[in-house]
Amino acid sequence: QLETLEQEEQECLELRPHPTEKTTHIVSHEHGMTVTKTLQEGEAEPQCLSFSYGRANLRGVLLEGASLLLLRVLARRQTMPPSLVFPAINTEGDLCTSSY
């Protein structure tokens, strides 16, 4: 029984004259998960957006770290169950599905 407690993702684009840094931080808590996205473009003030998902919406959610672990287990077993689909959170922080 594995559960993602916290995940942070950082993306940096070195585009001149305005380098861009995008950070997504996901943290689990008793009521669900909170996603905080920060966008920093050049010298401008960082833009921050935070939103939460309740536990009911996240049942069985598979985040990036857990997805990598699952892929390793499936490769080790050399088997793939049919129609393996999990709820996930995409790079924009929206709920979606992940199919294998």
Short mmCIF file of N, CA and C in Angstrom, two decimals:
data_model
loop_
_atom_site.label_atom_id
_atom_site.label_comp_id
_atom_site.label_asym_id
_atom_site.label_seq_id
_atom_site.Cartn_x
_atom_site.Cartn_y
_atom_site.Cartn_z
N GLN A 1 0.85 -1.18 0.00
CA GLN A 1 0.00 0.00 0.00
C GLN A 1 0.90 1.24 0.00
N LEU A 2 1.18 1.77 -1.18
CA LEU A 2 2.02 2.95 -1.30
C LEU A 2 1.16 4.19 -1.51
N GLU A 3 1.61 5.30 -0.97
CA GLU A 3 0.88 6.56 -1.11
C GLU A 3 1.88 7.70 -1.30
N THR A 4 1.62 8.56 -2.25
CA THR A 4 2.47 9.72 -2.46
C THR A 4 2.12 10.76 -1.41
N LEU A 5 3.11 11.18 -0.64
CA LEU A 5 2.90 12.18 0.40
C LEU A 5 3.20 13.59 -0.12
N GLU A 6 4.21 13.68 -0.97
CA GLU A 6 4.59 14.99 -1.49
C GLU A 6 5.37 14.80 -2.78
N GLN A 7 5.17 15.73 -3.71
CA GLN A 7 5.90 15.68 -4.98
C GLN A 7 6.18 17.10 -5.44
N GLU A 8 7.38 17.33 -5.94
CA GLU A 8 7.72 18.65 -6.47
C GLU A 8 8.33 18.47 -7.85
N GLU A 9 7.88 19.32 -8.75
CA GLU A 9 8.35 19.28 -10.13
C GLU A 9 8.84 20.68 -10.49
N GLN A 10 10.00 20.77 -11.14
CA GLN A 10 10.54 22.08 -11.50
C GLN A 10 10.99 22.04 -12.95
N GLU A 11 10.60 23.08 -13.69
CA GLU A 11 10.96 23.19 -15.10
C GLU A 11 11.55 24.57 -15.33
N CYS A 12 12.73 24.62 -15.94
CA CYS A 12 13.39 25.90 -16.22
C CYS A 12 13.65 26.01 -17.72
N LEU A 13 13.26 27.15 -18.29
CA LEU A 13 13.52 27.44 -19.69
C LEU A 13 14.44 28.64 -19.76
N GLU A 14 15.60 28.48 -20.33
CA GLU A 14 16.58 29.57 -20.42
C GLU A 14 16.37 30.31 -21.74
N LEU A 15 15.25 30.98 -21.87
CA LEU A 15 14.94 31.76 -23.06
C LEU A 15 15.30 33.22 -22.80
N ARG A 16 16.17 33.76 -23.61
CA ARG A 16 16.57 35.16 -23.44
C ARG A 16 15.58 36.06 -24.12
N PRO A 17 15.21 37.17 -23.61
CA PRO A 17 15.71 37.80 -22.39
C PRO A 17 14.88 37.46 -21.16
N HIS A 18 13.91 36.54 -21.28
CA HIS A 18 13.02 36.24 -20.15
C HIS A 18 13.06 34.76 -19.80
N PRO A 19 14.04 34.33 -18.98
CA PRO A 19 14.03 32.93 -18.54
C PRO A 19 12.76 32.66 -17.73
N THR A 20 12.27 31.46 -17.85
CA THR A 20 11.02 31.08 -17.19
C THR A 20 11.25 29.88 -16.28
N GLU A 21 10.71 29.94 -15.09
CA GLU A 21 10.78 28.82 -14.16
C GLU A 21 9.36 28.48 -13.70
N LYS A 22 9.01 27.21 -13.86
CA LYS A 22 7.68 26.75 -13.47
C LYS A 22 7.84 25.64 -12.44
N THR A 23 7.17 25.79 -11.31
CA THR A 23 7.25 24.81 -10.22
C THR A 23 5.84 24.33 -9.88
N THR A 24 5.71 23.03 -9.70
CA THR A 24 4.45 22.44 -9.25
C THR A 24 4.75 21.64 -7.99
N HIS A 25 4.05 21.95 -6.92
CA HIS A 25 4.24 21.26 -5.64
C HIS A 25 2.91 20.61 -5.25
N ILE A 26 2.93 19.31 -5.03
CA ILE A 26 1.73 18.56 -4.64
C ILE A 26 1.99 17.96 -3.27
N VAL A 27 1.07 18.21 -2.36
CA VAL A 27 1.22 17.66 -1.01
C VAL A 27 -0.09 17.01 -0.58
N SER A 28 0.03 15.86 0.04
CA SER A 28 -1.13 15.11 0.52
C SER A 28 -1.45 15.55 1.95
N HIS A 29 -2.74 15.61 2.27
CA HIS A 29 -3.17 15.91 3.63
C HIS A 29 -4.43 15.09 3.90
N GLU A 30 -4.95 15.19 5.11
CA GLU A 30 -6.06 14.31 5.51
C GLU A 30 -7.31 14.47 4.65
N HIS A 31 -7.51 15.62 4.03
CA HIS A 31 -8.72 15.84 3.22
C HIS A 31 -8.51 15.60 1.74
N GLY A 32 -7.26 15.38 1.31
CA GLY A 32 -6.97 15.15 -0.11
C GLY A 32 -5.58 15.62 -0.47
N MET A 33 -5.48 16.38 -1.56
CA MET A 33 -4.19 16.90 -2.01
C MET A 33 -4.32 18.35 -2.42
N THR A 34 -3.26 19.10 -2.16
CA THR A 34 -3.20 20.49 -2.58
C THR A 34 -2.10 20.63 -3.63
N VAL A 35 -2.44 21.30 -4.72
CA VAL A 35 -1.50 21.54 -5.81
C VAL A 35 -1.20 23.04 -5.81
N THR A 36 0.08 23.40 -5.77
CA THR A 36 0.49 24.79 -5.85
C THR A 36 1.41 24.95 -7.05
N LYS A 37 1.01 25.83 -7.96
CA LYS A 37 1.79 26.08 -9.17
C LYS A 37 2.34 27.50 -9.10
N THR A 38 3.63 27.64 -9.41
CA THR A 38 4.28 28.95 -9.42
C THR A 38 4.95 29.15 -10.77
N LEU A 39 4.75 30.32 -11.35
CA LEU A 39 5.36 30.67 -12.63
C LEU A 39 6.15 31.96 -12.46
N GLN A 40 7.44 31.91 -12.78
CA GLN A 40 8.31 33.08 -12.68
C GLN A 40 8.88 33.34 -14.07
N GLU A 41 8.50 34.48 -14.65
CA GLU A 41 8.99 34.85 -15.97
C GLU A 41 9.90 36.07 -15.85
N GLY A 42 11.18 35.87 -16.10
CA GLY A 42 12.14 36.96 -16.02
C GLY A 42 12.12 37.61 -14.65
N GLU A 43 12.08 38.94 -14.65
CA GLU A 43 12.11 39.71 -13.41
C GLU A 43 10.70 40.01 -12.88
N ALA A 44 9.68 39.56 -13.55
CA ALA A 44 8.30 39.84 -13.14
C ALA A 44 7.99 39.16 -11.80
N GLU A 45 6.95 39.64 -11.14
CA GLU A 45 6.49 39.02 -9.89
C GLU A 45 6.03 37.59 -10.18
N PRO A 46 6.37 36.64 -9.31
CA PRO A 46 5.91 35.27 -9.52
C PRO A 46 4.38 35.18 -9.46
N GLN A 47 3.82 34.37 -10.34
CA GLN A 47 2.38 34.12 -10.33
C GLN A 47 2.17 32.79 -9.62
N CYS A 48 1.29 32.79 -8.64
CA CYS A 48 1.06 31.59 -7.84
C CYS A 48 -0.42 31.22 -7.86
N LEU A 49 -0.69 29.94 -8.05
CA LEU A 49 -2.05 29.42 -8.08
C LEU A 49 -2.08 28.15 -7.23
N SER A 50 -3.04 28.07 -6.32
CA SER A 50 -3.15 26.90 -5.46
C SER A 50 -4.59 26.40 -5.46
N PHE A 51 -4.74 25.07 -5.55
CA PHE A 51 -6.07 24.47 -5.51
C PHE A 51 -5.97 23.08 -4.91
N SER A 52 -7.11 22.56 -4.46
CA SER A 52 -7.13 21.27 -3.78
C SER A 52 -8.11 20.31 -4.42
N TYR A 53 -7.82 19.03 -4.24
CA TYR A 53 -8.72 17.95 -4.65
C TYR A 53 -9.07 17.13 -3.41
N GLY A 54 -10.33 16.76 -3.27
CA GLY A 54 -10.77 15.95 -2.14
C GLY A 54 -10.39 14.49 -2.32
N ARG A 55 -10.37 13.76 -1.21
CA ARG A 55 -10.02 12.33 -1.23
C ARG A 55 -10.88 11.51 -2.19
N ALA A 56 -12.17 11.82 -2.27
CA ALA A 56 -13.07 11.06 -3.14
C ALA A 56 -12.63 11.15 -4.60
N ASN A 57 -12.15 12.32 -5.04
CA ASN A 57 -11.70 12.50 -6.42
C ASN A 57 -10.36 11.85 -6.70
N LEU A 58 -9.62 11.53 -5.64
CA LEU A 58 -8.25 11.04 -5.81
C LEU A 58 -8.09 9.54 -5.56
N ARG A 59 -9.18 8.84 -5.36
CA ARG A 59 -9.09 7.41 -5.07
C ARG A 59 -8.32 6.70 -6.19
N GLY A 60 -7.19 6.11 -5.84
CA GLY A 60 -6.37 5.38 -6.80
C GLY A 60 -5.46 6.26 -7.64
N VAL A 61 -5.31 7.55 -7.29
CA VAL A 61 -4.51 8.46 -8.11
C VAL A 61 -3.06 7.99 -8.18
N LEU A 62 -2.48 8.14 -9.36
CA LEU A 62 -1.11 7.70 -9.61
C LEU A 62 -0.31 8.93 -10.05
N LEU A 63 0.58 9.43 -9.18
CA LEU A 63 1.41 10.57 -9.52
C LEU A 63 2.68 10.08 -10.21
N GLU A 64 3.50 11.01 -10.66
CA GLU A 64 4.67 10.68 -11.49
C GLU A 64 5.63 9.68 -10.84
N GLY A 65 5.98 9.90 -9.58
CA GLY A 65 6.89 8.98 -8.90
C GLY A 65 6.33 7.58 -8.79
N ALA A 66 5.05 7.47 -8.44
CA ALA A 66 4.40 6.17 -8.34
C ALA A 66 4.29 5.50 -9.70
N SER A 67 4.09 6.30 -10.75
CA SER A 67 4.00 5.77 -12.10
C SER A 67 5.32 5.12 -12.51
N LEU A 68 6.44 5.76 -12.19
CA LEU A 68 7.75 5.18 -12.50
C LEU A 68 7.96 3.86 -11.76
N LEU A 69 7.55 3.83 -10.50
CA LEU A 69 7.67 2.61 -9.71
C LEU A 69 6.82 1.49 -10.32
N LEU A 70 5.57 1.82 -10.71
CA LEU A 70 4.68 0.83 -11.32
C LEU A 70 5.29 0.29 -12.62
N LEU A 71 5.85 1.16 -13.44
CA LEU A 71 6.46 0.71 -14.70
C LEU A 71 7.62 -0.25 -14.44
N ARG A 72 8.40 0.02 -13.41
CA ARG A 72 9.51 -0.88 -13.06
C ARG A 72 9.00 -2.25 -12.61
N VAL A 73 7.94 -2.25 -11.80
CA VAL A 73 7.36 -3.51 -11.33
C VAL A 73 6.82 -4.31 -12.52
N LEU A 74 6.09 -3.64 -13.42
CA LEU A 74 5.54 -4.33 -14.60
C LEU A 74 6.65 -4.87 -15.50
N ALA A 75 7.72 -4.11 -15.66
CA ALA A 75 8.84 -4.58 -16.48
C ALA A 75 9.51 -5.79 -15.83
N ARG A 76 9.65 -5.74 -14.53
CA ARG A 76 10.28 -6.86 -13.81
C ARG A 76 9.44 -8.13 -13.93
N ARG A 77 8.12 -7.98 -13.85
CA ARG A 77 7.22 -9.14 -13.95
C ARG A 77 7.02 -9.58 -15.40
N GLN A 78 7.39 -8.73 -16.35
CA GLN A 78 7.24 -8.98 -17.77
C GLN A 78 5.81 -9.35 -18.13
N THR A 79 4.88 -8.59 -17.54
CA THR A 79 3.46 -8.81 -17.83
C THR A 79 2.74 -7.47 -17.77
N MET A 80 1.65 -7.38 -18.51
CA MET A 80 0.86 -6.15 -18.53
C MET A 80 -0.61 -6.53 -18.45
N PRO A 81 -1.26 -6.19 -17.32
CA PRO A 81 -2.70 -6.45 -17.22
C PRO A 81 -3.46 -5.66 -18.30
N PRO A 82 -4.54 -6.21 -18.82
CA PRO A 82 -5.32 -5.48 -19.83
C PRO A 82 -6.03 -4.28 -19.22
N SER A 83 -6.16 -3.22 -19.98
CA SER A 83 -6.91 -2.02 -19.58
C SER A 83 -6.46 -1.46 -18.23
N LEU A 84 -5.19 -1.22 -18.09
CA LEU A 84 -4.66 -0.66 -16.85
C LEU A 84 -4.77 0.86 -16.93
N VAL A 85 -5.74 1.43 -16.20
CA VAL A 85 -6.02 2.87 -16.23
C VAL A 85 -6.11 3.39 -14.79
N PHE A 86 -5.44 4.52 -14.54
CA PHE A 86 -5.45 5.13 -13.21
C PHE A 86 -5.80 6.61 -13.32
N PRO A 87 -6.45 7.16 -12.29
CA PRO A 87 -6.58 8.62 -12.25
C PRO A 87 -5.19 9.21 -12.01
N ALA A 88 -4.95 10.38 -12.59
CA ALA A 88 -3.64 11.02 -12.47
C ALA A 88 -3.84 12.54 -12.43
N ILE A 89 -2.76 13.25 -12.21
CA ILE A 89 -2.75 14.71 -12.27
C ILE A 89 -1.73 15.09 -13.33
N ASN A 90 -2.16 15.82 -14.37
CA ASN A 90 -1.26 16.17 -15.46
C ASN A 90 -0.34 17.32 -15.08
N THR A 91 0.48 17.76 -16.04
CA THR A 91 1.48 18.79 -15.76
C THR A 91 0.85 20.15 -15.45
N GLU A 92 -0.40 20.34 -15.83
CA GLU A 92 -1.09 21.59 -15.51
C GLU A 92 -1.78 21.51 -14.15
N GLY A 93 -1.77 20.33 -13.52
CA GLY A 93 -2.41 20.16 -12.22
C GLY A 93 -3.85 19.73 -12.31
N ASP A 94 -4.31 19.38 -13.52
CA ASP A 94 -5.70 18.94 -13.71
C ASP A 94 -5.82 17.43 -13.56
N LEU A 95 -6.98 16.97 -13.07
CA LEU A 95 -7.24 15.54 -13.00
C LEU A 95 -7.40 14.99 -14.41
N CYS A 96 -6.82 13.83 -14.65
CA CYS A 96 -6.91 13.16 -15.95
C CYS A 96 -6.77 11.67 -15.70
N THR A 97 -6.58 10.87 -16.73
CA THR A 97 -6.34 9.46 -16.57
C THR A 97 -5.00 9.10 -17.22
N SER A 98 -4.38 8.07 -16.69
CA SER A 98 -3.13 7.56 -17.22
C SER A 98 -3.35 6.11 -17.60
N SER A 99 -3.14 5.79 -18.87
CA SER A 99 -3.36 4.43 -19.37
C SER A 99 -2.03 3.78 -19.71
N TYR A 100 -1.94 2.47 -19.42
CA TYR A 100 -0.71 1.72 -19.71
C TYR A 100 -1.03 0.61 -20.68
#
